[in-house]
């Protein structure tokens, strides 16, 4: 019950700042418009073969949605709590620290991501038209895959963020993490265009399972068997990172208790 309250409270706090919300909407519209215009120019100029502009519009929108939904600076949050001593409250409260951060992330990002995406989606329909998925199963598989992708991205950022217990600064960790997500997660350029060696590397990393595979499911690029396989792989990554995070958090708590905060 507490976590639902935290989720709702975080959303309400975002609604209060109307001017910030308006700026976010304008920024999101401009970002997606620039990206779609770029792809339209590339595809119309035959710089990219075998790909239609109709496919790239939902790709840009879904990529923005997943990025906005999973964007959180957990490393900075943990670093600040260690530096000001508030991390001690997380140790004495009857609240799971990981769940607290997860609810804060989802609550902080859900409202902005959903509203901005709806506005962008409506604008794209008016300007470019709409891409209709091949079947309802594509939409269902997309929703399931993206949901697990959000959890996967949280586990990745949580594990990286726990390094703040041993490092004085964590800004470079967030920089490298964002670079890996953009490069190996296909959020800037689809992995379809990557050389074979880079595609093979991306398969053994978790980043492509955040949103890239969900987009492929939405576009109908996979059959049912491949969809289930991709979703199961993301679940295995979540479990593995959850275990790693639990082990690191156990040692981190000992470090705080020994040093006295």
PDB file of C-alpha atoms in Angstrom:
ATOM      1  CA  UNK A   1       0.000   0.000   0.000  1.00  0.00           C
ATOM      2  CA  UNK A   2       2.846   2.340   0.824  1.00  0.00           C
ATOM      3  CA  UNK A   3       4.415   1.826  -2.583  1.00  0.00           C
ATOM      4  CA  UNK A   4       1.128   2.674  -4.354  1.00  0.00           C
ATOM      5  CA  UNK A   5       0.901   5.850  -2.293  1.00  0.00           C
ATOM      6  CA  UNK A   6       4.478   6.736  -3.219  1.00  0.00           C
ATOM      7  CA  UNK A   7       3.689   6.091  -6.875  1.00  0.00           C
ATOM      8  CA  UNK A   8       0.633   8.362  -6.793  1.00  0.00           C
ATOM      9  CA  UNK A   9       2.380  11.063  -4.786  1.00  0.00           C
ATOM     10  CA  UNK A  10       5.220  11.241  -7.284  1.00  0.00           C
ATOM     11  CA  UNK A  11       2.775  11.641 -10.177  1.00  0.00           C
ATOM     12  CA  UNK A  12       0.911  14.449  -8.363  1.00  0.00           C
ATOM     13  CA  UNK A  13       4.183  16.277  -7.705  1.00  0.00           C
ATOM     14  CA  UNK A  14       4.900  16.269 -11.442  1.00  0.00           C
ATOM     15  CA  UNK A  15       1.455  17.572 -12.377  1.00  0.00           C
ATOM     16  CA  UNK A  16       1.902  20.639 -10.128  1.00  0.00           C
ATOM     17  CA  UNK A  17       4.674  22.128 -12.270  1.00  0.00           C
ATOM     18  CA  UNK A  18       2.640  23.051 -15.358  1.00  0.00           C
ATOM     19  CA  UNK A  19       5.278  25.208 -17.026  1.00  0.00           C
ATOM     20  CA  UNK A  20       7.888  22.449 -16.725  1.00  0.00           C
ATOM     21  CA  UNK A  21       5.359  20.003 -18.148  1.00  0.00           C
ATOM     22  CA  UNK A  22       4.649  22.318 -21.098  1.00  0.00           C
ATOM     23  CA  UNK A  23       8.355  22.690 -21.844  1.00  0.00           C
ATOM     24  CA  UNK A  24       8.773  18.901 -21.713  1.00  0.00           C
ATOM     25  CA  UNK A  25       5.934  18.443 -24.210  1.00  0.00           C
ATOM     26  CA  UNK A  26       7.378  21.001 -26.639  1.00  0.00           C
ATOM     27  CA  UNK A  27      10.839  19.468 -26.300  1.00  0.00           C
ATOM     28  CA  UNK A  28       9.469  15.968 -26.930  1.00  0.00           C
ATOM     29  CA  UNK A  29       7.560  17.125 -30.022  1.00  0.00           C
ATOM     30  CA  UNK A  30      10.620  18.845 -31.462  1.00  0.00           C
ATOM     31  CA  UNK A  31      12.860  15.851 -30.735  1.00  0.00           C
ATOM     32  CA  UNK A  32      10.550  13.366 -32.439  1.00  0.00           C
ATOM     33  CA  UNK A  33       9.852  15.743 -35.342  1.00  0.00           C
ATOM     34  CA  UNK A  34      13.584  16.178 -36.006  1.00  0.00           C
ATOM     35  CA  UNK A  35      14.183  12.429 -35.886  1.00  0.00           C
ATOM     36  CA  UNK A  36      11.267  11.553 -38.157  1.00  0.00           C
ATOM     37  CA  UNK A  37      12.229  14.338 -40.587  1.00  0.00           C
ATOM     38  CA  UNK A  38      15.760  12.968 -40.722  1.00  0.00           C
ATOM     39  CA  UNK A  39      14.534   9.442 -41.475  1.00  0.00           C
ATOM     40  CA  UNK A  40      12.097  10.793 -44.045  1.00  0.00           C
ATOM     41  CA  UNK A  41      14.938  12.554 -45.835  1.00  0.00           C
ATOM     42  CA  UNK A  42      17.170   9.467 -45.732  1.00  0.00           C
ATOM     43  CA  UNK A  43      14.458   7.114 -46.995  1.00  0.00           C
ATOM     44  CA  UNK A  44      13.178   9.438 -49.698  1.00  0.00           C
ATOM     45  CA  UNK A  45      16.731   9.973 -50.916  1.00  0.00           C
ATOM     46  CA  UNK A  46      17.308   6.210 -51.184  1.00  0.00           C
ATOM     47  CA  UNK A  47      20.154   6.415 -48.694  1.00  0.00           C
ATOM     48  CA  UNK A  48      18.616   3.471 -46.841  1.00  0.00           C
ATOM     49  CA  UNK A  49      17.159   0.581 -48.816  1.00  0.00           C
ATOM     50  CA  UNK A  50      14.669  -2.062 -47.746  1.00  0.00           C
ATOM     51  CA  UNK A  51      12.951   0.108 -45.131  1.00  0.00           C
ATOM     52  CA  UNK A  52       9.793   2.208 -45.276  1.00  0.00           C
ATOM     53  CA  UNK A  53       9.198   5.510 -43.561  1.00  0.00           C
ATOM     54  CA  UNK A  54       5.891   4.098 -42.263  1.00  0.00           C
ATOM     55  CA  UNK A  55       7.897   1.744 -40.034  1.00  0.00           C
ATOM     56  CA  UNK A  56      10.257   4.406 -38.718  1.00  0.00           C
ATOM     57  CA  UNK A  57       7.488   6.644 -37.333  1.00  0.00           C
ATOM     58  CA  UNK A  58       6.330   4.139 -34.658  1.00  0.00           C
ATOM     59  CA  UNK A  59       9.978   3.218 -34.072  1.00  0.00           C
ATOM     60  CA  UNK A  60      10.799   6.821 -33.123  1.00  0.00           C
ATOM     61  CA  UNK A  61       7.671   7.197 -30.966  1.00  0.00           C
ATOM     62  CA  UNK A  62       8.111   3.898 -29.086  1.00  0.00           C
ATOM     63  CA  UNK A  63      11.813   4.561 -28.560  1.00  0.00           C
ATOM     64  CA  UNK A  64      11.005   7.939 -27.041  1.00  0.00           C
ATOM     65  CA  UNK A  65       8.300   6.411 -24.819  1.00  0.00           C
ATOM     66  CA  UNK A  66      10.531   3.648 -23.480  1.00  0.00           C
ATOM     67  CA  UNK A  67      13.422   6.064 -22.908  1.00  0.00           C
ATOM     68  CA  UNK A  68      11.180   8.523 -21.051  1.00  0.00           C
ATOM     69  CA  UNK A  69       9.655   5.728 -18.973  1.00  0.00           C
ATOM     70  CA  UNK A  70      12.993   4.247 -17.897  1.00  0.00           C
ATOM     71  CA  UNK A  71      14.991   7.454 -17.471  1.00  0.00           C
ATOM     72  CA  UNK A  72      16.227   7.887 -13.883  1.00  0.00           C
ATOM     73  CA  UNK A  73      19.568   8.820 -12.352  1.00  0.00           C
ATOM     74  CA  UNK A  74      19.685   6.182  -9.653  1.00  0.00           C
ATOM     75  CA  UNK A  75      23.438   6.529  -9.264  1.00  0.00           C
ATOM     76  CA  UNK A  76      23.061  10.249  -8.534  1.00  0.00           C
ATOM     77  CA  UNK A  77      20.148   9.567  -6.175  1.00  0.00           C
ATOM     78  CA  UNK A  78      22.151   7.035  -4.172  1.00  0.00           C
ATOM     79  CA  UNK A  79      25.264   9.209  -4.263  1.00  0.00           C
ATOM     80  CA  UNK A  80      23.360  12.211  -2.864  1.00  0.00           C
ATOM     81  CA  UNK A  81      21.764  10.100  -0.130  1.00  0.00           C
ATOM     82  CA  UNK A  82      25.199   8.820   0.912  1.00  0.00           C
ATOM     83  CA  UNK A  83      26.770  12.265   0.911  1.00  0.00           C
ATOM     84  CA  UNK A  84      24.019  13.896   3.015  1.00  0.00           C
ATOM     85  CA  UNK A  85      23.551  10.858   5.267  1.00  0.00           C
ATOM     86  CA  UNK A  86      19.900  10.241   4.342  1.00  0.00           C
ATOM     87  CA  UNK A  87      20.826   6.710   3.244  1.00  0.00           C
ATOM     88  CA  UNK A  88      20.648   5.770   6.926  1.00  0.00           C
ATOM     89  CA  UNK A  89      16.892   6.374   6.889  1.00  0.00           C
ATOM     90  CA  UNK A  90      16.541   3.758   4.186  1.00  0.00           C
ATOM     91  CA  UNK A  91      18.226   1.259   6.472  1.00  0.00           C
ATOM     92  CA  UNK A  92      15.948   1.862   9.471  1.00  0.00           C
ATOM     93  CA  UNK A  93      12.658   2.356   7.592  1.00  0.00           C
ATOM     94  CA  UNK A  94      10.378  -0.684   7.135  1.00  0.00           C
ATOM     95  CA  UNK A  95      10.601  -0.047   3.392  1.00  0.00           C
ATOM     96  CA  UNK A  96      12.573  -2.007   0.829  1.00  0.00           C
ATOM     97  CA  UNK A  97      15.175   0.343  -0.663  1.00  0.00           C
ATOM     98  CA  UNK A  98      14.994  -1.190  -4.127  1.00  0.00           C
ATOM     99  CA  UNK A  99      11.189  -1.058  -4.262  1.00  0.00           C
ATOM    100  CA  UNK A 100      11.276   2.526  -3.037  1.00  0.00           C
ATOM    101  CA  UNK A 101      13.507   3.543  -5.939  1.00  0.00           C
ATOM    102  CA  UNK A 102      11.431   1.514  -8.414  1.00  0.00           C
ATOM    103  CA  UNK A 103       8.150   3.176  -7.397  1.00  0.00           C
ATOM    104  CA  UNK A 104       9.811   6.578  -7.468  1.00  0.00           C
ATOM    105  CA  UNK A 105      11.120   5.924 -10.979  1.00  0.00           C
ATOM    106  CA  UNK A 106       7.807   4.680 -12.363  1.00  0.00           C
ATOM    107  CA  UNK A 107       5.816   7.401 -10.620  1.00  0.00           C
ATOM    108  CA  UNK A 108       8.169  10.131 -11.790  1.00  0.00           C
ATOM    109  CA  UNK A 109       8.294   8.989 -15.385  1.00  0.00           C
ATOM    110  CA  UNK A 110       4.879   7.440 -16.097  1.00  0.00           C
ATOM    111  CA  UNK A 111       2.857  10.651 -16.269  1.00  0.00           C
ATOM    112  CA  UNK A 112       5.320  12.529 -18.437  1.00  0.00           C
ATOM    113  CA  UNK A 113       6.054   9.557 -20.690  1.00  0.00           C
ATOM    114  CA  UNK A 114       2.396   8.663 -21.273  1.00  0.00           C
ATOM    115  CA  UNK A 115       1.066  12.202 -21.785  1.00  0.00           C
ATOM    116  CA  UNK A 116       3.958  13.252 -24.018  1.00  0.00           C
ATOM    117  CA  UNK A 117       3.670  10.062 -26.049  1.00  0.00           C
ATOM    118  CA  UNK A 118      -0.077  10.510 -26.546  1.00  0.00           C
ATOM    119  CA  UNK A 119       0.498  14.063 -27.794  1.00  0.00           C
ATOM    120  CA  UNK A 120       3.313  12.933 -30.098  1.00  0.00           C
ATOM    121  CA  UNK A 121       1.208  10.009 -31.331  1.00  0.00           C
ATOM    122  CA  UNK A 122      -1.739  12.296 -32.118  1.00  0.00           C
ATOM    123  CA  UNK A 123       0.545  14.750 -33.920  1.00  0.00           C
ATOM    124  CA  UNK A 124       2.183  11.961 -35.936  1.00  0.00           C
ATOM    125  CA  UNK A 125      -1.223  10.632 -37.035  1.00  0.00           C
ATOM    126  CA  UNK A 126      -2.183  14.099 -38.244  1.00  0.00           C
ATOM    127  CA  UNK A 127       1.113  14.649 -40.085  1.00  0.00           C
ATOM    128  CA  UNK A 128       2.259  11.186 -41.201  1.00  0.00           C
ATOM    129  CA  UNK A 129      -0.649   8.790 -40.723  1.00  0.00           C
ATOM    130  CA  UNK A 130      -0.692   5.705 -38.524  1.00  0.00           C
ATOM    131  CA  UNK A 131       1.021   2.323 -38.695  1.00  0.00           C
ATOM    132  CA  UNK A 132      -1.453  -0.452 -37.844  1.00  0.00           C
ATOM    133  CA  UNK A 133       0.106  -3.550 -36.201  1.00  0.00           C
ATOM    134  CA  UNK A 134      -0.367  -6.817 -38.036  1.00  0.00           C
ATOM    135  CA  UNK A 135      -2.404  -8.395 -35.213  1.00  0.00           C
ATOM    136  CA  UNK A 136      -3.569  -7.921 -31.639  1.00  0.00           C
ATOM    137  CA  UNK A 137      -0.926 -10.436 -30.543  1.00  0.00           C
ATOM    138  CA  UNK A 138       1.738  -7.999 -31.747  1.00  0.00           C
ATOM    139  CA  UNK A 139       0.300  -5.312 -29.486  1.00  0.00           C
ATOM    140  CA  UNK A 140      -0.004  -7.718 -26.553  1.00  0.00           C
ATOM    141  CA  UNK A 141       3.521  -9.056 -27.011  1.00  0.00           C
ATOM    142  CA  UNK A 142       4.807  -5.507 -27.316  1.00  0.00           C
ATOM    143  CA  UNK A 143       3.139  -4.460 -24.047  1.00  0.00           C
ATOM    144  CA  UNK A 144       4.529  -7.480 -22.189  1.00  0.00           C
ATOM    145  CA  UNK A 145       8.022  -7.083 -23.623  1.00  0.00           C
ATOM    146  CA  UNK A 146       8.156  -3.349 -22.897  1.00  0.00           C
ATOM    147  CA  UNK A 147       6.926  -3.905 -19.321  1.00  0.00           C
ATOM    148  CA  UNK A 148       9.761  -6.312 -18.680  1.00  0.00           C
ATOM    149  CA  UNK A 149      12.075  -3.890 -20.485  1.00  0.00           C
ATOM    150  CA  UNK A 150      11.233  -1.184 -17.957  1.00  0.00           C
ATOM    151  CA  UNK A 151      12.026  -3.550 -15.093  1.00  0.00           C
ATOM    152  CA  UNK A 152      15.230  -4.634 -16.836  1.00  0.00           C
ATOM    153  CA  UNK A 153      16.398  -1.044 -17.281  1.00  0.00           C
ATOM    154  CA  UNK A 154      15.702  -0.378 -13.619  1.00  0.00           C
ATOM    155  CA  UNK A 155      17.776  -3.388 -12.543  1.00  0.00           C
ATOM    156  CA  UNK A 156      20.649  -2.246 -14.779  1.00  0.00           C
ATOM    157  CA  UNK A 157      20.626   1.284 -13.374  1.00  0.00           C
ATOM    158  CA  UNK A 158      20.187  -0.008  -9.821  1.00  0.00           C
ATOM    159  CA  UNK A 159      23.215  -2.286 -10.020  1.00  0.00           C
ATOM    160  CA  UNK A 160      25.307   0.505 -11.548  1.00  0.00           C
ATOM    161  CA  UNK A 161      23.964   2.998  -9.002  1.00  0.00           C
ATOM    162  CA  UNK A 162      25.078   0.869  -6.044  1.00  0.00           C
ATOM    163  CA  UNK A 163      28.671   1.562  -7.046  1.00  0.00           C
ATOM    164  CA  UNK A 164      28.165   4.957  -5.377  1.00  0.00           C
ATOM    165  CA  UNK A 165      28.887   3.226  -2.056  1.00  0.00           C
ATOM    166  CA  UNK A 166      32.487   2.729  -3.141  1.00  0.00           C
ATOM    167  CA  UNK A 167      33.064   5.712  -5.450  1.00  0.00           C
ATOM    168  CA  UNK A 168      33.082   9.413  -4.640  1.00  0.00           C
ATOM    169  CA  UNK A 169      31.530  10.410  -7.965  1.00  0.00           C
ATOM    170  CA  UNK A 170      29.231   8.427 -10.247  1.00  0.00           C
ATOM    171  CA  UNK A 171      28.551  10.813 -13.137  1.00  0.00           C
ATOM    172  CA  UNK A 172      30.869   8.876 -15.450  1.00  0.00           C
ATOM    173  CA  UNK A 173      28.986   5.642 -14.718  1.00  0.00           C
ATOM    174  CA  UNK A 174      25.732   7.220 -15.847  1.00  0.00           C
ATOM    175  CA  UNK A 175      27.494   8.595 -18.932  1.00  0.00           C
ATOM    176  CA  UNK A 176      28.837   5.172 -19.922  1.00  0.00           C
ATOM    177  CA  UNK A 177      25.515   3.504 -19.139  1.00  0.00           C
ATOM    178  CA  UNK A 178      23.591   5.947 -21.326  1.00  0.00           C
ATOM    179  CA  UNK A 179      26.123   5.465 -24.114  1.00  0.00           C
ATOM    180  CA  UNK A 180      25.720   1.675 -23.963  1.00  0.00           C
ATOM    181  CA  UNK A 181      21.930   1.962 -23.959  1.00  0.00           C
ATOM    182  CA  UNK A 182      21.994   4.249 -26.995  1.00  0.00           C
ATOM    183  CA  UNK A 183      24.595   2.238 -28.900  1.00  0.00           C
ATOM    184  CA  UNK A 184      23.710  -1.379 -28.068  1.00  0.00           C
ATOM    185  CA  UNK A 185      20.045  -0.755 -27.283  1.00  0.00           C
ATOM    186  CA  UNK A 186      19.214   0.656 -30.704  1.00  0.00           C
ATOM    187  CA  UNK A 187      17.566   3.765 -29.283  1.00  0.00           C
ATOM    188  CA  UNK A 188      19.289   6.136 -31.719  1.00  0.00           C
ATOM    189  CA  UNK A 189      19.849   3.923 -34.771  1.00  0.00           C
ATOM    190  CA  UNK A 190      18.057   0.559 -35.182  1.00  0.00           C
ATOM    191  CA  UNK A 191      20.306  -2.450 -34.819  1.00  0.00           C
ATOM    192  CA  UNK A 192      19.175  -3.520 -38.292  1.00  0.00           C
ATOM    193  CA  UNK A 193      21.854  -1.244 -39.734  1.00  0.00           C
ATOM    194  CA  UNK A 194      24.697  -2.460 -37.511  1.00  0.00           C
ATOM    195  CA  UNK A 195      27.533  -4.652 -38.775  1.00  0.00           C
ATOM    196  CA  UNK A 196      27.146  -8.326 -37.983  1.00  0.00           C
ATOM    197  CA  UNK A 197      29.841  -8.289 -35.280  1.00  0.00           C
ATOM    198  CA  UNK A 198      28.091  -5.488 -33.372  1.00  0.00           C
ATOM    199  CA  UNK A 199      24.753  -7.256 -33.670  1.00  0.00           C
ATOM    200  CA  UNK A 200      26.290 -10.387 -32.161  1.00  0.00           C
ATOM    201  CA  UNK A 201      27.719  -8.335 -29.282  1.00  0.00           C
ATOM    202  CA  UNK A 202      24.335  -6.706 -28.650  1.00  0.00           C
ATOM    203  CA  UNK A 203      22.697 -10.133 -28.350  1.00  0.00           C
ATOM    204  CA  UNK A 204      24.813 -11.067 -25.316  1.00  0.00           C
ATOM    205  CA  UNK A 205      24.156  -7.706 -23.629  1.00  0.00           C
ATOM    206  CA  UNK A 206      20.878  -6.759 -21.892  1.00  0.00           C
ATOM    207  CA  UNK A 207      20.369  -3.356 -23.504  1.00  0.00           C
ATOM    208  CA  UNK A 208      18.541  -4.470 -26.665  1.00  0.00           C
ATOM    209  CA  UNK A 209      15.872  -6.131 -24.521  1.00  0.00           C
ATOM    210  CA  UNK A 210      14.838  -2.829 -22.958  1.00  0.00           C
ATOM    211  CA  UNK A 211      12.865  -1.533 -25.943  1.00  0.00           C
ATOM    212  CA  UNK A 212      14.406  -2.689 -29.232  1.00  0.00           C
ATOM    213  CA  UNK A 213      12.913  -6.188 -29.114  1.00  0.00           C
ATOM    214  CA  UNK A 214       9.545  -4.767 -28.019  1.00  0.00           C
ATOM    215  CA  UNK A 215       9.539  -2.537 -31.090  1.00  0.00           C
ATOM    216  CA  UNK A 216      10.305  -5.496 -33.347  1.00  0.00           C
ATOM    217  CA  UNK A 217       7.382  -7.380 -31.802  1.00  0.00           C
ATOM    218  CA  UNK A 218       5.093  -4.392 -32.393  1.00  0.00           C
ATOM    219  CA  UNK A 219       6.175  -4.168 -36.032  1.00  0.00           C
ATOM    220  CA  UNK A 220       5.502  -7.880 -36.516  1.00  0.00           C
ATOM    221  CA  UNK A 221       9.101  -8.788 -37.321  1.00  0.00           C
ATOM    222  CA  UNK A 222       9.001 -11.922 -35.110  1.00  0.00           C
ATOM    223  CA  UNK A 223       6.763 -14.963 -35.042  1.00  0.00           C
ATOM    224  CA  UNK A 224       5.161 -16.175 -31.795  1.00  0.00           C
ATOM    225  CA  UNK A 225       8.036 -18.502 -30.894  1.00  0.00           C
ATOM    226  CA  UNK A 226      10.690 -15.805 -31.296  1.00  0.00           C
ATOM    227  CA  UNK A 227       8.560 -13.336 -29.310  1.00  0.00           C
ATOM    228  CA  UNK A 228       8.302 -15.723 -26.376  1.00  0.00           C
ATOM    229  CA  UNK A 229      12.051 -16.397 -26.559  1.00  0.00           C
ATOM    230  CA  UNK A 230      12.897 -12.682 -26.485  1.00  0.00           C
ATOM    231  CA  UNK A 231      10.596 -12.097 -23.505  1.00  0.00           C
ATOM    232  CA  UNK A 232      12.067 -15.064 -21.619  1.00  0.00           C
ATOM    233  CA  UNK A 233      15.582 -13.757 -22.208  1.00  0.00           C
ATOM    234  CA  UNK A 234      14.630 -10.386 -20.725  1.00  0.00           C
ATOM    235  CA  UNK A 235      13.137 -12.159 -17.702  1.00  0.00           C
ATOM    236  CA  UNK A 236      16.358 -14.131 -17.204  1.00  0.00           C
ATOM    237  CA  UNK A 237      18.335 -10.885 -17.345  1.00  0.00           C
ATOM    238  CA  UNK A 238      16.036  -9.342 -14.740  1.00  0.00           C
ATOM    239  CA  UNK A 239      16.494 -12.322 -12.399  1.00  0.00           C
ATOM    240  CA  UNK A 240      20.273 -12.341 -12.858  1.00  0.00           C
ATOM    241  CA  UNK A 241      20.621  -8.607 -12.230  1.00  0.00           C
ATOM    242  CA  UNK A 242      18.226  -8.844  -9.280  1.00  0.00           C
ATOM    243  CA  UNK A 243      20.507 -11.399  -7.650  1.00  0.00           C
ATOM    244  CA  UNK A 244      23.604  -9.295  -8.376  1.00  0.00           C
ATOM    245  CA  UNK A 245      21.897  -6.215  -6.951  1.00  0.00           C
ATOM    246  CA  UNK A 246      20.866  -8.052  -3.781  1.00  0.00           C
ATOM    247  CA  UNK A 247      24.437  -9.242  -3.190  1.00  0.00           C
ATOM    248  CA  UNK A 248      25.898  -5.771  -3.764  1.00  0.00           C
ATOM    249  CA  UNK A 249      23.260  -4.136  -1.529  1.00  0.00           C
ATOM    250  CA  UNK A 250      24.078  -6.597   1.264  1.00  0.00           C
ATOM    251  CA  UNK A 251      27.756  -5.596   1.182  1.00  0.00           C
ATOM    252  CA  UNK A 252      26.837  -1.912   0.796  1.00  0.00           C
ATOM    253  CA  UNK A 253      24.746  -1.974   3.984  1.00  0.00           C
ATOM    254  CA  UNK A 254      27.657  -3.456   5.888  1.00  0.00           C
ATOM    255  CA  UNK A 255      29.909  -0.728   4.572  1.00  0.00           C
ATOM    256  CA  UNK A 256      27.510   1.989   5.789  1.00  0.00           C
ATOM    257  CA  UNK A 257      27.106   0.355   9.189  1.00  0.00           C
ATOM    258  CA  UNK A 258      30.867   0.006   9.654  1.00  0.00           C
ATOM    259  CA  UNK A 259      31.635   3.577   8.595  1.00  0.00           C
ATOM    260  CA  UNK A 260      28.745   4.970  10.557  1.00  0.00           C
ATOM    261  CA  UNK A 261      27.185   6.659   7.484  1.00  0.00           C
TER     262      UNK A 261
END
